[in-house]
mmCIF file of C-alpha atoms and ligand atoms in Angstrom:
data_model
loop_
_atom_site.group_PDB
_atom_site.id
_atom_site.type_symbol
_atom_site.label_atom_id
_atom_site.label_comp_id
_atom_site.label_asym_id
_atom_site.label_seq_id
_atom_site.Cartn_x
_atom_site.Cartn_y
_atom_site.Cartn_z
ATOM 1 C CA MET A 1 95.228 -42.364 297.299
ATOM 2 C CA GLU A 2 94.444 -42.084 293.758
ATOM 3 C CA LYS A 3 96.595 -39.353 292.788
ATOM 4 C CA ARG A 4 98.532 -40.507 289.860
ATOM 5 C CA PRO A 5 100.322 -37.986 287.444
ATOM 6 C CA VAL A 6 100.587 -41.021 285.638
ATOM 7 C CA LYS A 7 98.920 -44.618 285.101
ATOM 8 C CA PRO A 8 101.801 -47.130 283.866
ATOM 9 C CA PHE A 9 99.315 -49.774 285.152
ATOM 10 C CA TRP A 10 96.213 -51.193 286.518
ATOM 11 C CA TRP A 11 94.249 -54.511 287.731
ATOM 12 C CA LYS A 12 90.777 -54.783 286.286
ATOM 13 C CA ASN A 13 89.914 -58.482 286.484
ATOM 14 C CA GLY A 14 93.580 -58.875 284.944
ATOM 15 C CA LEU A 15 96.480 -57.150 284.555
ATOM 16 C CA PHE A 16 96.971 -54.155 282.251
ATOM 17 C CA ILE A 17 100.491 -51.896 281.199
ATOM 18 C CA ILE A 18 101.429 -49.588 279.221
ATOM 19 C CA ASP A 19 104.089 -50.875 276.518
ATOM 20 C CA GLN A 20 106.504 -48.274 277.978
ATOM 21 C CA ARG A 21 109.144 -49.757 274.877
ATOM 22 C CA LYS A 22 106.516 -48.093 272.392
ATOM 23 C CA LEU A 23 106.315 -44.130 274.444
ATOM 24 C CA PRO A 24 106.300 -41.548 273.325
ATOM 25 C CA GLU A 25 105.630 -42.214 269.901
ATOM 26 C CA LYS A 26 102.535 -44.712 271.038
ATOM 27 C CA GLU A 27 100.600 -45.376 274.136
ATOM 28 C CA ILE A 28 99.842 -48.799 273.602
ATOM 29 C CA ILE A 29 98.345 -50.928 276.615
ATOM 30 C CA VAL A 30 98.896 -54.715 276.619
ATOM 31 C CA LYS A 31 96.863 -56.763 278.477
ATOM 32 C CA LEU A 32 99.440 -59.471 280.994
ATOM 33 C CA ASP A 33 97.440 -62.445 281.056
ATOM 34 C CA THR A 34 99.950 -65.572 280.940
ATOM 35 C CA LEU A 35 103.162 -65.629 283.211
ATOM 36 C CA LYS A 36 105.031 -65.579 280.056
ATOM 37 C CA LYS A 37 104.182 -62.716 279.283
ATOM 38 C CA VAL A 38 104.674 -60.663 282.998
ATOM 39 C CA TYR A 39 108.140 -62.022 282.534
ATOM 40 C CA ASP A 40 108.276 -60.731 278.948
ATOM 41 C CA ALA A 41 107.115 -57.180 280.136
ATOM 42 C CA ILE A 42 109.742 -56.910 282.952
ATOM 43 C CA LYS A 43 112.799 -58.054 280.898
ATOM 44 C CA LYS A 44 112.199 -56.389 277.807
ATOM 45 C CA LEU A 45 111.388 -53.357 279.597
ATOM 46 C CA LYS A 46 107.826 -52.814 278.605
ATOM 47 C CA VAL A 47 107.408 -52.374 282.375
ATOM 48 C CA ARG A 48 110.569 -50.779 284.410
ATOM 49 C CA GLY A 49 111.846 -48.860 286.881
ATOM 50 C CA ALA A 50 112.138 -50.565 290.347
ATOM 51 C CA PRO A 51 109.133 -50.029 292.467
ATOM 52 C CA LEU A 52 106.944 -50.921 289.282
ATOM 53 C CA ILE A 53 108.570 -53.807 288.376
ATOM 54 C CA GLY A 54 108.427 -54.751 292.024
ATOM 55 C CA CYS A 55 104.516 -54.033 292.107
ATOM 56 C CA ILE A 56 103.642 -55.276 288.498
ATOM 57 C CA SER A 57 105.716 -58.970 289.621
ATOM 58 C CA ALA A 58 103.523 -59.154 292.435
ATOM 59 C CA TYR A 59 100.420 -58.979 290.032
ATOM 60 C CA GLY A 60 102.539 -61.704 288.194
ATOM 61 C CA VAL A 61 101.649 -63.930 290.723
ATOM 62 C CA VAL A 62 98.152 -63.302 290.818
ATOM 63 C CA VAL A 63 98.553 -64.141 286.618
ATOM 64 C CA SER A 64 100.308 -67.053 287.278
ATOM 65 C CA PHE A 65 97.455 -68.258 289.900
ATOM 66 C CA LEU A 66 94.623 -67.757 287.458
ATOM 67 C CA GLU A 67 96.877 -69.364 284.868
ATOM 68 C CA ASN A 68 97.021 -72.284 286.903
ATOM 69 C CA GLU A 69 93.611 -72.086 288.647
ATOM 70 C CA LYS A 70 92.180 -75.648 287.373
ATOM 71 C CA LEU A 71 95.318 -77.410 289.237
ATOM 72 C CA PRO A 72 94.717 -79.373 292.856
ATOM 73 C CA ILE A 73 95.662 -76.423 295.616
ATOM 74 C CA GLU A 74 99.124 -78.620 296.412
ATOM 75 C CA LYS A 75 100.060 -78.386 293.075
ATOM 76 C CA LEU A 76 98.544 -74.943 291.996
ATOM 77 C CA LYS A 77 101.150 -73.472 295.270
ATOM 78 C CA LYS A 78 104.262 -75.606 293.494
ATOM 79 C CA GLU A 79 103.728 -74.179 290.435
ATOM 80 C CA ILE A 80 103.001 -70.599 291.382
ATOM 81 C CA GLU A 81 106.419 -70.650 293.285
ATOM 82 C CA LYS A 82 107.991 -72.310 290.076
ATOM 83 C CA ASP A 83 107.038 -68.937 288.868
ATOM 84 C CA ILE A 84 107.692 -66.414 291.601
ATOM 85 C CA LYS A 85 111.611 -68.158 291.072
ATOM 86 C CA LEU A 86 111.707 -67.168 287.563
ATOM 87 C CA LEU A 87 110.305 -63.679 287.969
ATOM 88 C CA LYS A 88 113.147 -63.331 290.170
ATOM 89 C CA LYS A 89 115.142 -64.305 287.175
ATOM 90 C CA THR A 90 114.590 -60.910 284.864
ATOM 91 C CA ARG A 91 116.506 -57.571 286.754
ATOM 92 C CA PRO A 92 118.890 -58.579 288.753
ATOM 93 C CA THR A 93 119.600 -55.256 290.262
ATOM 94 C CA ALA A 94 116.138 -53.853 291.398
ATOM 95 C CA TYR A 95 115.615 -54.708 294.731
ATOM 96 C CA ASN A 96 112.293 -54.077 294.894
ATOM 97 C CA LEU A 97 111.233 -57.387 292.497
ATOM 98 C CA PHE A 98 112.982 -59.311 295.529
ATOM 99 C CA TYR A 99 111.390 -57.412 297.899
ATOM 100 C CA ALA A 100 107.653 -57.696 296.619
ATOM 101 C CA LEU A 101 108.059 -61.664 295.381
ATOM 102 C CA ASP A 102 109.124 -62.497 298.707
ATOM 103 C CA ARG A 103 106.012 -61.011 300.398
ATOM 104 C CA MET A 104 104.186 -63.201 297.539
ATOM 105 C CA GLU A 105 106.438 -66.584 298.334
ATOM 106 C CA LYS A 106 104.955 -65.809 302.155
ATOM 107 C CA ILE A 107 101.397 -65.951 301.227
ATOM 108 C CA ILE A 108 101.870 -69.036 299.943
ATOM 109 C CA LYS A 109 104.147 -70.154 302.420
ATOM 110 C CA ASN A 110 101.453 -69.714 305.259
ATOM 111 C CA ALA A 111 98.508 -70.840 303.062
ATOM 112 C CA LYS A 112 98.210 -74.084 305.294
ATOM 113 C CA ASN A 113 94.833 -74.746 305.211
ATOM 114 C CA PHE A 114 93.654 -72.071 302.593
ATOM 115 C CA THR A 115 91.118 -72.975 299.613
ATOM 116 C CA LYS A 116 91.788 -72.045 296.387
ATOM 117 C CA GLU A 117 89.391 -69.016 296.533
ATOM 118 C CA GLN A 118 90.815 -68.217 300.080
ATOM 119 C CA LEU A 119 94.656 -68.400 298.591
ATOM 120 C CA LYS A 120 93.128 -66.229 295.129
ATOM 121 C CA LYS A 121 91.753 -63.403 297.592
ATOM 122 C CA ARG A 122 94.723 -63.074 299.801
ATOM 123 C CA LEU A 123 97.491 -62.793 296.652
ATOM 124 C CA LEU A 124 94.911 -60.172 295.223
ATOM 125 C CA GLU A 125 95.138 -58.377 298.429
ATOM 126 C CA GLU A 126 99.001 -58.676 298.960
ATOM 127 C CA ALA A 127 99.651 -57.393 295.466
ATOM 128 C CA GLU A 128 97.327 -54.817 296.047
ATOM 129 C CA LYS A 129 98.531 -53.970 299.435
ATOM 130 C CA ILE A 130 102.327 -53.763 297.441
ATOM 131 C CA TYR A 131 100.501 -51.020 295.083
ATOM 132 C CA LYS A 132 99.185 -48.746 297.499
ATOM 133 C CA GLU A 133 101.911 -48.783 299.554
ATOM 134 C CA ASP A 134 104.199 -47.771 297.317
ATOM 135 C CA LEU A 135 101.890 -44.760 295.944
ATOM 136 C CA GLU A 136 101.584 -43.693 299.535
ATOM 137 C CA ALA A 137 105.604 -43.611 299.895
ATOM 138 C CA CYS A 138 106.267 -41.968 296.836
ATOM 139 C CA TYR A 139 103.700 -39.315 298.049
ATOM 140 C CA LYS A 140 105.150 -38.727 301.050
ATOM 141 C CA ILE A 141 108.652 -38.456 299.166
ATOM 142 C CA GLY A 142 107.100 -35.578 296.884
ATOM 143 C CA GLU A 143 105.956 -33.987 300.091
ATOM 144 C CA ASN A 144 109.960 -34.449 301.748
ATOM 145 C CA GLY A 145 111.652 -33.577 298.902
ATOM 146 C CA GLU A 146 109.754 -30.337 298.314
ATOM 147 C CA LYS A 147 111.052 -28.537 300.976
ATOM 148 C CA LEU A 148 114.439 -28.559 299.451
ATOM 149 C CA ILE A 149 113.067 -27.210 296.327
ATOM 150 C CA LYS A 150 113.019 -23.390 295.691
ATOM 151 C CA ASP A 151 111.218 -20.880 294.090
ATOM 152 C CA GLY A 152 113.131 -20.630 290.558
ATOM 153 C CA MET A 153 115.264 -23.530 290.736
ATOM 154 C CA ASN A 154 116.727 -25.789 288.134
ATOM 155 C CA ILE A 155 116.703 -29.276 288.687
ATOM 156 C CA LEU A 156 118.574 -31.956 286.953
ATOM 157 C CA THR A 157 117.449 -35.347 287.039
ATOM 158 C CA HIS A 158 118.948 -38.985 285.309
ATOM 159 C CA CYS A 159 116.726 -41.827 283.531
ATOM 160 C CA ASN A 160 113.400 -41.723 284.241
ATOM 161 C CA ALA A 161 112.551 -41.999 288.240
ATOM 162 C CA GLY A 162 108.825 -40.533 287.568
ATOM 163 C CA GLY A 163 105.194 -42.003 287.855
ATOM 164 C CA LEU A 164 106.101 -44.150 285.052
ATOM 165 C CA ALA A 165 108.687 -45.809 287.081
ATOM 166 C CA THR A 166 106.514 -46.667 290.044
ATOM 167 C CA THR A 167 103.041 -47.010 290.602
ATOM 168 C CA GLY A 168 102.098 -43.746 289.445
ATOM 169 C CA PHE A 169 103.760 -40.693 291.417
ATOM 170 C CA GLY A 170 107.598 -40.867 291.034
ATOM 171 C CA THR A 171 110.425 -41.131 293.150
ATOM 172 C CA ALA A 172 113.158 -38.225 291.862
ATOM 173 C CA LEU A 173 110.201 -36.314 290.111
ATOM 174 C CA ALA A 174 107.513 -36.511 292.804
ATOM 175 C CA PRO A 175 109.090 -33.856 294.895
ATOM 176 C CA ILE A 176 108.966 -31.710 291.551
ATOM 177 C CA TYR A 177 105.073 -32.627 290.849
ATOM 178 C CA VAL A 178 104.653 -31.424 294.564
ATOM 179 C CA ALA A 179 106.300 -28.260 294.276
ATOM 180 C CA LYS A 180 104.529 -27.743 290.909
ATOM 181 C CA GLU A 181 101.549 -28.474 293.303
ATOM 182 C CA LYS A 182 102.548 -25.467 295.454
ATOM 183 C CA GLY A 183 103.025 -23.302 292.751
ATOM 184 C CA LYS A 184 106.538 -23.039 292.549
ATOM 185 C CA LYS A 185 108.351 -21.991 289.521
ATOM 186 C CA ILE A 186 110.815 -25.077 288.754
ATOM 187 C CA HIS A 187 112.419 -25.778 285.811
ATOM 188 C CA VAL A 188 114.003 -29.482 284.810
ATOM 189 C CA TYR A 189 117.073 -30.618 283.069
ATOM 190 C CA VAL A 190 115.983 -34.161 281.444
ATOM 191 C CA ASP A 191 119.349 -36.287 280.476
ATOM 192 C CA GLU A 192 118.835 -38.303 277.352
ATOM 193 C CA THR A 193 120.322 -41.370 279.314
ATOM 194 C CA ARG A 194 121.523 -44.061 276.635
ATOM 195 C CA PRO A 195 121.165 -46.394 275.546
ATOM 196 C CA VAL A 196 117.572 -46.846 276.215
ATOM 197 C CA LEU A 197 116.669 -43.463 276.525
ATOM 198 C CA GLN A 198 114.593 -43.317 279.339
ATOM 199 C CA GLY A 199 115.359 -39.921 279.899
ATOM 200 C CA ALA A 200 114.204 -38.744 276.403
ATOM 201 C CA ARG A 201 111.438 -41.064 275.688
ATOM 202 C CA LEU A 202 110.115 -40.876 279.560
ATOM 203 C CA THR A 203 110.412 -38.575 281.793
ATOM 204 C CA CYS A 204 109.844 -35.716 279.028
ATOM 205 C CA TRP A 205 106.551 -37.684 277.758
ATOM 206 C CA GLU A 206 105.540 -37.735 281.217
ATOM 207 C CA LEU A 207 106.592 -33.952 282.551
ATOM 208 C CA GLU A 208 105.097 -33.061 279.542
ATOM 209 C CA LYS A 209 101.630 -34.060 280.309
ATOM 210 C CA ASN A 210 101.902 -32.847 283.458
ATOM 211 C CA ARG A 211 102.863 -29.145 282.040
ATOM 212 C CA ILE A 212 106.078 -29.179 283.907
ATOM 213 C CA SER A 213 108.600 -26.763 281.845
ATOM 214 C CA TYR A 214 111.773 -28.897 280.993
ATOM 215 C CA THR A 215 114.984 -29.162 278.723
ATOM 216 C CA LEU A 216 116.111 -31.984 277.338
ATOM 217 C CA ILE A 217 120.133 -32.746 277.068
ATOM 218 C CA CYS A 218 122.372 -35.372 276.304
ATOM 219 C CA ASP A 219 123.969 -37.201 278.857
ATOM 220 C CA ASN A 220 127.550 -36.138 278.033
ATOM 221 C CA MET A 221 126.009 -32.328 278.560
ATOM 222 C CA ALA A 222 125.333 -31.985 282.103
ATOM 223 C CA GLY A 223 129.011 -31.165 282.885
ATOM 224 C CA PHE A 224 128.796 -27.956 280.778
ATOM 225 C CA LEU A 225 125.507 -26.828 282.115
ATOM 226 C CA MET A 226 126.851 -27.083 286.286
ATOM 227 C CA SER A 227 130.052 -25.599 285.220
ATOM 228 C CA ARG A 228 127.624 -22.767 283.796
ATOM 229 C CA GLY A 229 125.896 -22.704 286.786
ATOM 230 C CA LEU A 230 122.387 -23.614 285.774
ATOM 231 C CA ILE A 231 121.770 -26.661 287.877
ATOM 232 C CA ASP A 232 120.792 -26.246 291.692
ATOM 233 C CA ILE A 233 119.988 -29.129 292.649
ATOM 234 C CA VAL A 234 120.440 -32.897 291.148
ATOM 235 C CA ILE A 235 117.641 -35.865 292.053
ATOM 236 C CA VAL A 236 118.145 -39.009 291.391
ATOM 237 C CA GLY A 237 116.120 -42.696 292.055
ATOM 238 C CA ALA A 238 117.676 -45.646 292.642
ATOM 239 C CA ASP A 239 117.616 -49.404 292.179
ATOM 240 C CA ARG A 240 119.393 -50.749 295.243
ATOM 241 C CA VAL A 241 120.174 -48.799 298.283
ATOM 242 C CA ALA A 242 123.075 -51.066 300.612
ATOM 243 C CA ARG A 243 123.229 -50.870 304.406
ATOM 244 C CA ASN A 244 126.244 -48.130 303.854
ATOM 245 C CA GLY A 245 124.461 -45.838 301.877
ATOM 246 C CA ASP A 246 125.910 -46.972 298.067
ATOM 247 C CA ILE A 247 123.397 -46.792 295.727
ATOM 248 C CA ALA A 248 122.689 -48.898 292.386
ATOM 249 C CA ASN A 249 120.839 -46.614 289.856
ATOM 250 C CA LYS A 250 121.165 -46.159 285.791
ATOM 251 C CA ILE A 251 124.207 -46.344 284.431
ATOM 252 C CA GLY A 252 125.362 -42.623 283.924
ATOM 253 C CA THR A 253 124.375 -41.424 287.529
ATOM 254 C CA TYR A 254 127.988 -42.168 289.482
ATOM 255 C CA SER A 255 129.394 -39.724 286.859
ATOM 256 C CA LEU A 256 126.706 -37.227 287.622
ATOM 257 C CA ALA A 257 126.990 -37.459 291.397
ATOM 258 C CA VAL A 258 131.237 -37.134 290.639
ATOM 259 C CA LEU A 259 130.249 -33.949 288.632
ATOM 260 C CA ALA A 260 127.891 -32.455 291.254
ATOM 261 C CA ASN A 261 129.879 -33.205 293.925
ATOM 262 C CA TYR A 262 133.408 -31.688 292.210
ATOM 263 C CA HIS A 263 130.640 -28.081 291.033
ATOM 264 C CA LYS A 264 129.515 -28.340 294.774
ATOM 265 C CA ILE A 265 125.766 -28.642 293.778
ATOM 266 C CA PRO A 266 123.454 -31.485 295.868
ATOM 267 C CA PHE A 267 122.959 -34.475 295.156
ATOM 268 C CA TYR A 268 119.563 -36.515 296.452
ATOM 269 C CA VAL A 269 118.556 -39.714 295.863
ATOM 270 C CA ALA A 270 114.725 -39.919 295.914
ATOM 271 C CA VAL A 271 113.430 -43.269 297.651
ATOM 272 C CA PRO A 272 111.173 -45.660 299.052
ATOM 273 C CA PHE A 273 112.332 -48.001 301.927
ATOM 274 C CA SER A 274 111.186 -50.901 299.909
ATOM 275 C CA THR A 275 114.728 -50.502 297.286
ATOM 276 C CA PHE A 276 116.795 -50.533 300.774
ATOM 277 C CA ASP A 277 118.561 -53.721 300.864
ATOM 278 C CA PHE A 278 119.751 -54.096 304.910
ATOM 279 C CA ASN A 279 121.315 -57.582 303.630
ATOM 280 C CA ILE A 280 123.997 -56.181 301.776
ATOM 281 C CA GLU A 281 126.836 -53.806 303.593
ATOM 282 C CA ASP A 282 127.916 -52.288 300.727
ATOM 283 C CA GLY A 283 127.446 -51.608 296.600
ATOM 284 C CA SER A 284 130.339 -54.055 295.532
ATOM 285 C CA GLN A 285 127.460 -56.680 296.325
ATOM 286 C CA ILE A 286 125.000 -55.327 294.667
ATOM 287 C CA PRO A 287 124.305 -57.620 290.840
ATOM 288 C CA ILE A 288 125.241 -55.549 287.897
ATOM 289 C CA GLU A 289 122.515 -56.072 285.060
ATOM 290 C CA GLU A 290 124.183 -56.030 281.408
ATOM 291 C CA ARG A 291 122.404 -56.183 278.424
ATOM 292 C CA ASP A 292 122.133 -57.092 274.732
ATOM 293 C CA GLN A 293 124.880 -55.284 272.826
ATOM 294 C CA ASN A 294 122.069 -54.033 270.448
ATOM 295 C CA GLU A 295 121.079 -51.487 272.545
ATOM 296 C CA ILE A 296 124.348 -49.524 272.074
ATOM 297 C CA LYS A 297 125.007 -50.633 268.728
ATOM 298 C CA LYS A 298 121.706 -50.480 267.260
ATOM 299 C CA MET A 299 118.954 -47.058 266.999
ATOM 300 C CA ASN A 300 115.811 -47.757 264.922
ATOM 301 C CA GLY A 301 116.893 -50.738 264.057
ATOM 302 C CA LYS A 302 119.990 -49.678 261.855
ATOM 303 C CA TYR A 303 123.652 -50.032 263.291
ATOM 304 C CA ILE A 304 125.409 -46.941 264.586
ATOM 305 C CA CYS A 305 128.942 -48.401 264.724
ATOM 306 C CA PRO A 306 130.710 -51.722 262.714
ATOM 307 C CA LYS A 307 128.578 -54.295 263.002
ATOM 308 C CA LYS A 308 131.648 -56.295 265.113
ATOM 309 C CA SER A 309 132.509 -53.599 267.358
ATOM 310 C CA LYS A 310 132.982 -54.679 270.807
ATOM 311 C CA VAL A 311 130.142 -53.495 273.532
ATOM 312 C CA PHE A 312 129.523 -53.364 277.012
ATOM 313 C CA ASN A 313 126.688 -52.628 278.634
ATOM 314 C CA PRO A 314 126.102 -52.505 281.993
ATOM 315 C CA ALA A 315 122.591 -50.938 282.594
ATOM 316 C CA PHE A 316 123.717 -49.678 286.227
ATOM 317 C CA ASP A 317 126.428 -47.939 288.094
ATOM 318 C CA ILE A 318 127.037 -47.917 291.436
ATOM 319 C CA THR A 319 127.125 -44.126 293.765
ATOM 320 C CA PRO A 320 129.163 -44.622 296.769
ATOM 321 C CA ASN A 321 127.783 -42.739 300.134
ATOM 322 C CA TYR A 322 130.083 -39.652 299.939
ATOM 323 C CA LEU A 323 128.894 -38.323 296.863
ATOM 324 C CA ILE A 324 125.214 -38.649 298.252
ATOM 325 C CA THR A 325 123.845 -35.472 299.931
ATOM 326 C CA GLY A 326 120.750 -37.455 301.831
ATOM 327 C CA PHE A 327 117.899 -39.657 300.832
ATOM 328 C CA ILE A 328 114.602 -38.189 300.028
ATOM 329 C CA THR A 329 112.275 -41.294 301.712
ATOM 330 C CA GLU A 330 108.727 -41.403 303.153
ATOM 331 C CA ARG A 331 110.274 -41.260 306.353
ATOM 332 C CA GLY A 332 111.911 -37.471 305.646
ATOM 333 C CA ILE A 333 115.577 -36.686 304.621
ATOM 334 C CA LEU A 334 118.025 -39.190 305.541
ATOM 335 C CA LYS A 335 121.822 -38.459 305.939
ATOM 336 C CA PRO A 336 124.130 -41.301 303.703
ATOM 337 C CA GLU A 337 125.375 -42.904 307.640
ATOM 338 C CA GLU A 338 121.305 -43.225 309.280
ATOM 339 C CA ILE A 339 120.630 -46.279 307.095
ATOM 340 C CA LYS A 340 121.776 -48.885 309.003
ATOM 341 C CA ASN A 341 120.416 -47.747 312.051
ATOM 342 C CA LEU A 342 117.108 -48.218 310.371
ATOM 343 C CA GLY A 343 116.002 -51.594 309.054
ATOM 344 C CA GLY A 344 117.725 -55.201 309.125
HETATM 345 O O1 MRU B 401 116.377 -50.256 283.094
HETATM 346 P P1 MRU B 401 115.329 -49.093 283.870
HETATM 347 O O2 MRU B 401 114.444 -48.364 283.179
HETATM 348 O O3 MRU B 401 114.560 -49.948 285.224
HETATM 349 O O4 MRU B 401 116.136 -48.218 285.092
HETATM 350 C C1 MRU B 401 115.300 -47.553 285.699
HETATM 351 C C2 MRU B 401 116.301 -46.477 286.984
HETATM 352 O O5 MRU B 401 117.061 -46.164 286.800
HETATM 353 C C3 MRU B 401 115.627 -45.492 287.880
HETATM 354 O O6 MRU B 401 116.157 -44.755 288.275
HETATM 355 C C4 MRU B 401 114.943 -46.611 289.248
HETATM 356 O O7 MRU B 401 114.459 -47.680 288.723
HETATM 357 C C5 MRU B 401 114.381 -45.604 290.463
HETATM 358 S S1 MRU B 401 112.615 -45.603 289.836
HETATM 359 C C6 MRU B 401 111.861 -44.852 291.120
#
């Protein structure tokens, strides 16, 4: 399926991405032709969103192959394995990173009598498979989630769980894209999503590109809108889902879920199976990434607080299963309690 509302990356004799740090002002394309560049792109949020992080890291393994191609095969495999370990250190919360890199690692481990050519072919095939599977899953999430969206609905979303966060179709935005395709009139309220502003910079950018009606709000306005009856449904993505249905998603998601619960508004998590971590029982076991203080202290390069202010900057929070109405997945809409029966 080549149906992508946006194209956050592509492979054409090399790995190319849109630098999401520069959006919405500039659409800058960057070639990631060294492992260091792939590492930095993920770490510094040039590419972000759990499914996209997974996919880029898989192609990153191919980049590692190309960088070390001159080495004898056994040494080459060792170098790639080292690079896989390094990539796993970029973003601890996004499960897709580990899901994709474990798959790539398996190829190396099983490549007993491979020539270099065979190994390269298999690595590229697997990365492409991860990409195609995500695109397909996201489209199905769109088709399944669209049924929850009635004509005239107002939808609230947080962060960017759109095409830019995946291989191109999105998770939370996928039902919105399909609803639009089917001619439904919908409106999206977008949380700006402090401190990195993925909502303001990225979700607004891609909704505008796809001619979907939206209104940007500050994160602290959601409760007021809900109290006025302006929100019919909340749809967010997730970085990791535990067996009991607790989720980690962008900081602020938990507050939204509490607010939605208080106002009796359905709260859905749109997520592919590649984000389910069947190894962990509940959300308390999900590692939460903490990011640089300056993401909070500075805006446009200028301090917005006294320089020495103490800052706490967790990038994600945990939303407990009992606040989640359902999961919109490629296999249908699931209740949190159904998850543990499905895998692992
Ligand atoms: O820090 P980010 O921008 O990578 O965080 C992204 C999110 O929290 C998304 O909601 C999540 O990864 C799901 S993307 C389909």
